[in-house]
Amino acid sequence: MKVRWWKIGLILLGTVILSGCLFQPENNPPVPALTIDLEQGYAPLTVSFDASGSYDPDGDRLSFVWDFGDGTTGSGTVVKHTFSSPGEYTITLRVVDPRGGEASASAEVNVLPVPEGKILRRYHWDYDGEPQYLEFLIPESLYLRYHNQVRHPLIDNYNYGDYVIEPVDDPTLSDLADALQARATGGRVGVLDYILAFVQGSIRYVEDQPGMEYPLYPIETLVDGKGDCEDTTILYVSLVRALGYPDSEYHVTMAFVDTDADGTPDHVLGLVPITQAELDDLPGTTGVWTIDGTLYAVAETAVNPELSGYIRLGTDPWGIGPDAIKQRWDY
Ligand SMILES: [Ca+2]
Ligand SMILES: [Ca+2]
Ligand SMILES: [Ca+2]
Ligand SMILES: [Ca+2]
C-alpha cells in the first residue's frame, strides 16, 4: 500500500490552521462587582472601593481601571480615595480582560459639607474585634462655652459631679448616646458595654500634670479626643445618663477610689447599677460590687487599647472591691 505522506502532512496542517485561526473560541466579557464602605459622609471623605468580587467567565486575568468622578483615576482591585470637596460623585469601575473584553459598574458617593458652626469628629474604635466608625458633629459654640471656662487647680476640691450634671450639653450628648445605642446589640447591658468601648477606644489616655487634676467637660473630651481617668469617666457617665434624656432611666454613679490602699483616692471610675438577671449578660466577671444592697458593674474608662486592650463592663482591673471607694457621685 502506497502511503502519500505529503497528503497526510497537508491534512494535519489544515487542521492546525482551522482550529488555531478560524475557530478561535468566543471571548466573554468580565463580570464586574463593586462594593464601597461608605456612601455618604462629610468632606474630606475617604472611601474604600473593592472590585475583588469581579470575575471573567473564561478565567481571563483582569485589570481594573477606576474613575472617581472628580477628575482623578486609579487602578487595582481594592483602592482608597479621598474626596476633598463636597458634591455628588459617580464612581466608575472598568474591568478589562486581555482580549479586549470589558464591562463597567458604577456607584454613587455623596460628600457633604461640614455645616457652619459645627466641629466634625471621626471616631474609630473596636468592639468584639470588629472595627467601628462614627462621624459626629459638635456645636462649636458649645465647645467654646466649656473650653473657655476658668478652672482652678483641684487639689482637694473634687467637684467632678458638676461636670456631669451640667445641663447645657445634654441634647448633644443625647444625640451621640442615641447614635451609639442604635449600633449596639444585646439589650441594656450590651448598650452600656458598647458605649464603654467607644470611650475607651476613641479617647486617647493623656494624664494631667502631676499634682494638678484638671477635669474636662464631656464636650471638651469629645472634641480634643483625649483625657485621663476623671475626664473619660465624666464622659461615660454623662453619655449613659443622656441615653434617657430628658427622663433618664439609666441611673449611674461615679466613684473616687483608692487603688493602692494608702488611704488617699487616686482614680475615678464609673459604676452602673445592674439587676440580678442582667448578670448573665455582663461581659466582665471580676467587677460586680454590692453597695447599699444594689449591684453595680464597674466601668473602667481609662484604657490605652494599644497597651492593655479593652476592659469590658463588669471588670475590676485593680482588684480593689467596693471598700476602695472614698467618694461617690450619684445621678
Ligand atoms: Ca474573557
Ligand atoms: Ca450634662
Ligand atoms: Ca483631666
Ligand atoms: Ca491611693
CSV table of C-alpha atoms and ligand atoms in Angstrom, one decimal:
chain,number,residue,atom,x,y,z
A,1,MET,CA,0.0,0.0,0.0
A,2,LYS,CA,1.3,3.4,-1.0
A,3,VAL,CA,1.1,5.9,1.6
A,4,ARG,CA,1.2,9.5,0.4
A,5,TRP,CA,2.9,11.1,3.4
A,6,TRP,CA,2.8,14.6,1.9
A,7,LYS,CA,-1.1,14.4,1.7
A,8,ILE,CA,-1.3,13.4,5.4
A,9,GLY,CA,1.0,16.4,6.1
A,10,LEU,CA,-1.3,18.8,4.3
A,11,ILE,CA,-4.4,17.5,6.2
A,12,LEU,CA,-2.6,17.9,9.5
A,13,LEU,CA,-1.5,21.4,8.5
A,14,GLY,CA,-5.1,22.3,7.5
A,15,THR,CA,-6.4,21.0,10.9
A,16,VAL,CA,-4.0,23.2,12.7
A,17,ILE,CA,-4.9,26.3,10.6
A,18,LEU,CA,-8.7,25.7,11.1
A,19,SER,CA,-8.6,25.2,14.8
A,20,GLY,CA,-6.0,27.8,15.5
A,21,CYS,CA,-7.3,30.7,13.4
A,22,LEU,CA,-10.8,30.2,12.1
A,23,PHE,CA,-12.4,28.5,15.1
A,24,GLN,CA,-11.0,30.7,17.9
A,25,PRO,CA,-13.4,30.4,20.9
A,26,GLU,CA,-15.6,33.4,21.6
A,27,ASN,CA,-14.4,35.8,24.3
A,28,ASN,CA,-16.8,36.5,27.1
A,29,PRO,CA,-16.6,39.9,28.8
A,30,PRO,CA,-15.7,40.1,32.5
A,31,VAL,CA,-18.5,40.4,35.1
A,32,PRO,CA,-17.8,43.4,37.3
A,33,ALA,CA,-18.6,43.6,41.1
A,34,LEU,CA,-18.1,46.9,43.0
A,35,THR,CA,-18.6,47.4,46.7
A,36,ILE,CA,-17.9,50.6,48.8
A,37,ASP,CA,-17.6,51.0,52.5
A,38,LEU,CA,-19.3,54.5,52.7
A,39,GLU,CA,-22.0,56.1,50.5
A,40,GLN,CA,-22.2,59.3,52.4
A,41,GLY,CA,-20.1,61.4,54.8
A,42,TYR,CA,-18.5,64.8,55.5
A,43,ALA,CA,-15.7,66.3,53.4
A,44,PRO,CA,-12.9,65.3,53.2
A,45,LEU,CA,-14.2,61.8,52.9
A,46,THR,CA,-12.1,58.7,52.4
A,47,VAL,CA,-13.9,55.8,50.7
A,48,SER,CA,-12.7,52.3,50.1
A,49,PHE,CA,-13.6,50.6,46.8
A,50,ASP,CA,-13.4,46.9,46.3
A,51,ALA,CA,-13.7,45.1,42.9
A,52,SER,CA,-12.4,41.7,44.2
A,53,GLY,CA,-15.8,40.1,43.5
A,54,SER,CA,-15.4,40.6,39.8
A,55,TYR,CA,-14.6,37.6,37.5
A,56,ASP,CA,-14.2,36.5,34.0
A,57,PRO,CA,-16.3,33.6,32.6
A,58,ASP,CA,-13.3,32.4,30.6
A,59,GLY,CA,-10.9,32.7,33.6
A,60,ASP,CA,-9.0,35.6,32.0
A,61,ARG,CA,-6.8,37.7,34.1
A,62,LEU,CA,-8.5,41.0,34.8
A,63,SER,CA,-7.3,44.6,35.2
A,64,PHE,CA,-9.2,47.3,37.0
A,65,VAL,CA,-9.5,51.0,36.0
A,66,TRP,CA,-11.2,53.5,38.3
A,67,ASP,CA,-12.7,56.9,37.5
A,68,PHE,CA,-13.6,58.6,40.8
A,69,GLY,CA,-15.8,61.2,39.1
A,70,ASP,CA,-13.7,64.1,40.5
A,71,GLY,CA,-11.1,64.2,37.7
A,72,THR,CA,-8.9,61.6,39.2
A,73,THR,CA,-8.4,57.9,38.3
A,74,GLY,CA,-6.8,54.8,39.8
A,75,SER,CA,-6.0,51.2,39.3
A,76,GLY,CA,-6.0,48.0,41.3
A,77,THR,CA,-8.5,45.6,42.8
A,78,VAL,CA,-9.0,47.5,46.1
A,79,VAL,CA,-8.5,51.2,46.2
A,80,LYS,CA,-9.0,54.1,48.7
A,81,HIS,CA,-9.8,57.5,47.5
A,82,THR,CA,-10.3,60.8,49.4
A,83,PHE,CA,-12.9,63.2,48.1
A,84,SER,CA,-11.7,66.6,49.3
A,85,SER,CA,-14.7,68.7,48.2
A,86,PRO,CA,-18.5,68.3,48.9
A,87,GLY,CA,-20.5,67.0,46.0
A,88,GLU,CA,-22.3,64.0,44.5
A,89,TYR,CA,-19.8,61.8,42.7
A,90,THR,CA,-20.4,58.9,40.3
A,91,ILE,CA,-17.5,56.4,40.5
A,92,THR,CA,-17.0,54.1,37.5
A,93,LEU,CA,-15.1,50.8,37.6
A,94,ARG,CA,-13.9,49.4,34.2
A,95,VAL,CA,-12.9,45.7,34.3
A,96,VAL,CA,-10.9,44.6,31.3
A,97,ASP,CA,-9.6,41.2,30.1
A,98,PRO,CA,-6.5,40.8,27.8
A,99,ARG,CA,-8.6,40.0,24.7
A,100,GLY,CA,-10.4,43.3,24.6
A,101,GLY,CA,-13.5,42.2,26.6
A,102,GLU,CA,-14.6,44.8,29.2
A,103,ALA,CA,-17.5,45.7,31.4
A,104,SER,CA,-18.3,48.6,33.8
A,105,ALA,CA,-20.0,49.1,37.1
A,106,SER,CA,-20.7,52.3,39.0
A,107,ALA,CA,-21.5,53.7,42.4
A,108,GLU,CA,-22.6,57.0,43.9
A,109,VAL,CA,-20.9,58.8,46.8
A,110,ASN,CA,-22.4,61.9,48.5
A,111,VAL,CA,-19.8,64.1,50.1
A,112,LEU,CA,-21.5,66.6,52.5
A,113,PRO,CA,-20.1,69.9,53.6
A,114,VAL,CA,-19.4,70.3,57.4
A,115,PRO,CA,-22.2,72.7,58.4
A,116,GLU,CA,-21.2,76.2,59.5
A,117,GLY,CA,-20.6,76.4,63.3
A,118,LYS,CA,-20.1,72.7,63.7
A,119,ILE,CA,-17.0,70.7,64.5
A,120,LEU,CA,-16.7,67.3,62.8
A,121,ARG,CA,-15.2,64.5,64.7
A,122,ARG,CA,-14.5,61.0,63.4
A,123,TYR,CA,-14.2,58.2,66.0
A,124,HIS,CA,-12.6,54.8,65.4
A,125,TRP,CA,-12.6,52.0,67.9
A,126,ASP,CA,-13.1,48.3,68.1
A,127,TYR,CA,-15.9,46.3,69.5
A,128,ASP,CA,-15.7,42.5,69.8
A,129,GLY,CA,-12.9,42.5,67.4
A,130,GLU,CA,-14.8,44.5,64.8
A,131,PRO,CA,-13.7,48.0,63.7
A,132,GLN,CA,-16.3,50.7,64.5
A,133,TYR,CA,-16.6,54.1,62.9
A,134,LEU,CA,-18.7,57.1,63.8
A,135,GLU,CA,-18.9,60.7,62.5
A,136,PHE,CA,-20.3,63.2,64.9
A,137,LEU,CA,-21.0,67.0,64.6
A,138,ILE,CA,-20.5,69.1,67.8
A,139,PRO,CA,-21.6,72.7,68.0
A,140,GLU,CA,-18.6,74.9,68.1
A,141,SER,CA,-20.3,77.4,70.5
A,142,LEU,CA,-20.8,74.6,73.0
A,143,TYR,CA,-17.2,73.6,72.8
A,144,LEU,CA,-16.0,77.2,73.4
A,145,ARG,CA,-18.5,77.6,76.2
A,146,TYR,CA,-16.8,74.9,78.2
A,147,HIS,CA,-13.3,75.3,76.9
A,148,ASN,CA,-13.2,79.0,78.0
A,149,GLN,CA,-14.4,78.3,81.5
A,150,VAL,CA,-11.7,79.0,84.0
A,151,ARG,CA,-10.9,76.0,86.2
A,152,HIS,CA,-8.8,76.2,89.3
A,153,PRO,CA,-6.3,73.5,90.1
A,154,LEU,CA,-8.1,70.8,92.0
A,155,ILE,CA,-6.1,69.9,95.0
A,156,ASP,CA,-8.7,68.8,97.4
A,157,ASN,CA,-12.0,70.2,96.0
A,158,TYR,CA,-13.0,67.3,93.7
A,159,ASN,CA,-16.3,68.6,92.3
A,160,TYR,CA,-16.3,66.1,89.4
A,161,GLY,CA,-20.1,65.7,89.7
A,162,ASP,CA,-20.6,69.3,88.5
A,163,TYR,CA,-19.2,68.2,85.1
A,164,VAL,CA,-21.9,65.6,84.7
A,165,ILE,CA,-25.0,67.5,86.0
A,166,GLU,CA,-24.1,70.4,83.7
A,167,PRO,CA,-27.4,70.6,81.6
A,168,VAL,CA,-26.5,72.7,78.5
A,169,ASP,CA,-24.6,69.8,76.8
A,170,ASP,CA,-27.4,67.2,77.4
A,171,PRO,CA,-29.1,67.4,74.0
A,172,THR,CA,-25.8,67.0,72.1
A,173,LEU,CA,-24.7,64.1,74.4
A,174,SER,CA,-28.1,62.6,73.9
A,175,ASP,CA,-27.7,62.6,70.1
A,176,LEU,CA,-24.4,60.8,70.5
A,177,ALA,CA,-25.7,58.4,73.0
A,178,ASP,CA,-28.6,57.6,70.8
A,179,ALA,CA,-26.3,57.0,67.8
A,180,LEU,CA,-24.2,54.6,69.9
A,181,GLN,CA,-27.3,52.9,71.3
A,182,ALA,CA,-28.6,52.3,67.7
A,183,ARG,CA,-25.5,50.4,66.8
A,184,ALA,CA,-25.3,48.3,70.0
A,185,THR,CA,-26.9,44.8,70.4
A,186,GLY,CA,-27.5,42.7,73.5
A,187,GLY,CA,-30.1,44.7,75.4
A,188,ARG,CA,-29.3,47.3,78.1
A,189,VAL,CA,-26.0,45.7,79.2
A,190,GLY,CA,-24.9,45.5,75.6
A,191,VAL,CA,-25.6,49.2,75.1
A,192,LEU,CA,-23.7,50.1,78.3
A,193,ASP,CA,-20.7,47.9,77.3
A,194,TYR,CA,-20.7,49.3,73.7
A,195,ILE,CA,-20.6,52.9,75.0
A,196,LEU,CA,-17.8,51.9,77.3
A,197,ALA,CA,-15.8,50.5,74.4
A,198,PHE,CA,-16.4,53.8,72.5
A,199,VAL,CA,-15.0,55.9,75.3
A,200,GLN,CA,-12.0,53.6,75.9
A,201,GLY,CA,-11.2,53.3,72.2
A,202,SER,CA,-11.8,56.7,70.8
A,203,ILE,CA,-10.4,58.9,73.6
A,204,ARG,CA,-6.7,58.8,74.0
A,205,TYR,CA,-5.4,58.5,77.5
A,206,VAL,CA,-3.4,61.5,78.5
A,207,GLU,CA,-2.5,62.3,82.1
A,208,ASP,CA,-2.8,65.7,83.7
A,209,GLN,CA,0.2,67.4,85.1
A,210,PRO,CA,1.3,65.8,88.4
A,211,GLY,CA,-0.5,67.1,91.4
A,212,MET,CA,-3.0,69.2,89.4
A,213,GLU,CA,-6.1,67.3,88.3
A,214,TYR,CA,-7.8,69.2,85.6
A,215,PRO,CA,-11.3,67.9,84.8
A,216,LEU,CA,-12.8,68.3,81.3
A,217,TYR,CA,-16.4,68.7,80.4
A,218,PRO,CA,-17.6,65.8,78.2
A,219,ILE,CA,-17.8,68.1,75.1
A,220,GLU,CA,-14.2,69.0,75.5
A,221,THR,CA,-13.1,65.4,75.8
A,222,LEU,CA,-15.0,64.6,72.7
A,223,VAL,CA,-13.5,67.4,70.6
A,224,ASP,CA,-10.0,67.1,72.0
A,225,GLY,CA,-10.1,63.3,71.8
A,226,LYS,CA,-8.0,62.9,74.9
A,227,GLY,CA,-8.3,62.8,78.7
A,228,ASP,CA,-7.4,60.9,81.8
A,229,CYS,CA,-9.5,58.8,84.2
A,230,GLU,CA,-11.8,61.6,85.5
A,231,ASP,CA,-12.4,63.0,82.0
A,232,THR,CA,-13.2,59.7,80.5
A,233,THR,CA,-15.4,58.7,83.4
A,234,ILE,CA,-17.3,62.0,83.3
A,235,LEU,CA,-17.8,61.4,79.6
A,236,TYR,CA,-19.0,57.8,80.0
A,237,VAL,CA,-21.3,58.7,82.9
A,238,SER,CA,-22.7,61.7,81.0
A,239,LEU,CA,-23.4,59.6,77.9
A,240,VAL,CA,-25.1,56.8,79.9
A,241,ARG,CA,-27.2,59.5,81.7
A,242,ALA,CA,-28.1,61.1,78.4
A,243,LEU,CA,-29.5,57.8,77.0
A,244,GLY,CA,-32.8,58.5,78.7
A,245,TYR,CA,-32.7,62.3,78.2
A,246,PRO,CA,-34.7,64.1,79.4
A,247,ASP,CA,-36.0,61.5,81.8
A,248,SER,CA,-33.1,59.2,82.4
A,249,GLU,CA,-33.8,55.5,83.1
A,250,TYR,CA,-30.1,54.9,83.1
A,251,HIS,CA,-29.1,55.7,86.7
A,252,VAL,CA,-25.4,55.8,87.0
A,253,THR,CA,-22.6,56.6,89.5
A,254,MET,CA,-19.1,57.8,89.5
A,255,ALA,CA,-16.6,56.7,92.2
A,256,PHE,CA,-13.3,58.1,93.5
A,257,VAL,CA,-11.3,55.1,94.6
A,258,ASP,CA,-8.0,54.3,96.3
A,259,THR,CA,-6.2,51.8,94.1
A,260,ASP,CA,-3.0,51.4,96.2
A,261,ALA,CA,-4.6,51.3,99.7
A,262,ASP,CA,-2.7,54.3,101.0
A,263,GLY,CA,-5.9,55.9,102.2
A,264,THR,CA,-5.9,58.6,99.5
A,265,PRO,CA,-8.2,58.3,96.5
A,266,ASP,CA,-6.2,58.3,93.2
A,267,HIS,CA,-8.5,57.0,90.5
A,268,VAL,CA,-12.0,57.7,89.1
A,269,LEU,CA,-14.3,55.0,87.6
A,270,GLY,CA,-17.9,54.5,86.6
A,271,LEU,CA,-20.4,52.3,88.3
A,272,VAL,CA,-23.6,51.2,86.6
A,273,PRO,CA,-26.4,49.5,88.6
A,274,ILE,CA,-27.5,46.2,87.1
A,275,THR,CA,-30.1,43.7,88.0
A,276,GLN,CA,-29.5,40.1,89.1
A,277,ALA,CA,-31.0,38.9,85.8
A,278,GLU,CA,-28.6,41.2,83.8
A,279,LEU,CA,-25.5,39.5,85.5
A,280,ASP,CA,-25.7,36.7,82.8
A,281,ASP,CA,-25.3,39.3,80.0
A,282,LEU,CA,-22.4,41.1,81.7
A,283,PRO,CA,-19.1,40.5,79.8
A,284,GLY,CA,-16.9,41.1,82.8
A,285,THR,CA,-16.9,38.9,86.0
A,286,THR,CA,-14.5,40.5,88.4
A,287,GLY,CA,-16.2,43.9,88.8
A,288,VAL,CA,-19.6,43.4,90.3
A,289,TRP,CA,-19.8,45.4,93.5
A,290,THR,CA,-22.7,45.4,96.0
A,291,ILE,CA,-23.2,48.9,97.5
A,292,ASP,CA,-26.0,49.5,99.9
A,293,GLY,CA,-27.8,46.4,98.7
A,294,THR,CA,-27.6,47.4,95.0
A,295,LEU,CA,-25.5,45.5,92.4
A,296,TYR,CA,-23.1,47.7,90.3
A,297,ALA,CA,-21.0,46.8,87.3
A,298,VAL,CA,-17.6,48.5,87.3
A,299,ALA,CA,-16.9,50.7,84.2
A,300,GLU,CA,-13.2,51.3,83.9
A,301,THR,CA,-12.9,54.0,81.2
A,302,ALA,CA,-9.2,55.0,81.2
A,303,VAL,CA,-7.6,52.5,78.9
A,304,ASN,CA,-4.8,52.5,76.4
A,305,PRO,CA,-6.0,49.9,73.9
A,306,GLU,CA,-2.6,49.6,72.4
A,307,LEU,CA,-1.1,48.7,75.8
A,308,SER,CA,-3.8,46.7,77.6
A,309,GLY,CA,-6.7,46.1,75.3
A,310,TYR,CA,-10.3,46.8,76.1
A,311,ILE,CA,-11.7,46.4,79.6
A,312,ARG,CA,-15.2,45.1,79.4
A,313,LEU,CA,-18.1,46.3,81.6
A,314,GLY,CA,-18.1,44.5,84.9
A,315,THR,CA,-14.3,44.2,85.2
A,316,ASP,CA,-12.3,45.4,88.2
A,317,PRO,CA,-8.8,45.7,86.8
A,318,TRP,CA,-7.4,46.9,90.1
A,319,GLY,CA,-8.8,44.0,92.2
A,320,ILE,CA,-9.9,46.6,94.8
A,321,GLY,CA,-13.6,46.0,95.5
A,322,PRO,CA,-16.1,48.5,96.9
A,323,ASP,CA,-14.2,49.1,100.1
A,324,ALA,CA,-11.8,51.2,98.0
A,325,ILE,CA,-14.5,53.8,97.3
A,326,LYS,CA,-13.6,57.1,99.1
A,327,GLN,CA,-16.2,59.3,97.5
A,328,ARG,CA,-19.2,58.7,95.2
A,329,TRP,CA,-21.3,60.9,93.0
A,330,ASP,CA,-24.8,59.6,92.2
A,331,TYR,CA,-27.1,60.6,89.3
B,1,CA,CA,-12.9,37.0,28.8
B,2,CA,CA,-24.6,67.1,81.0
B,3,CA,CA,-8.1,65.5,83.5
B,4,CA,CA,-4.2,56.0,96.8
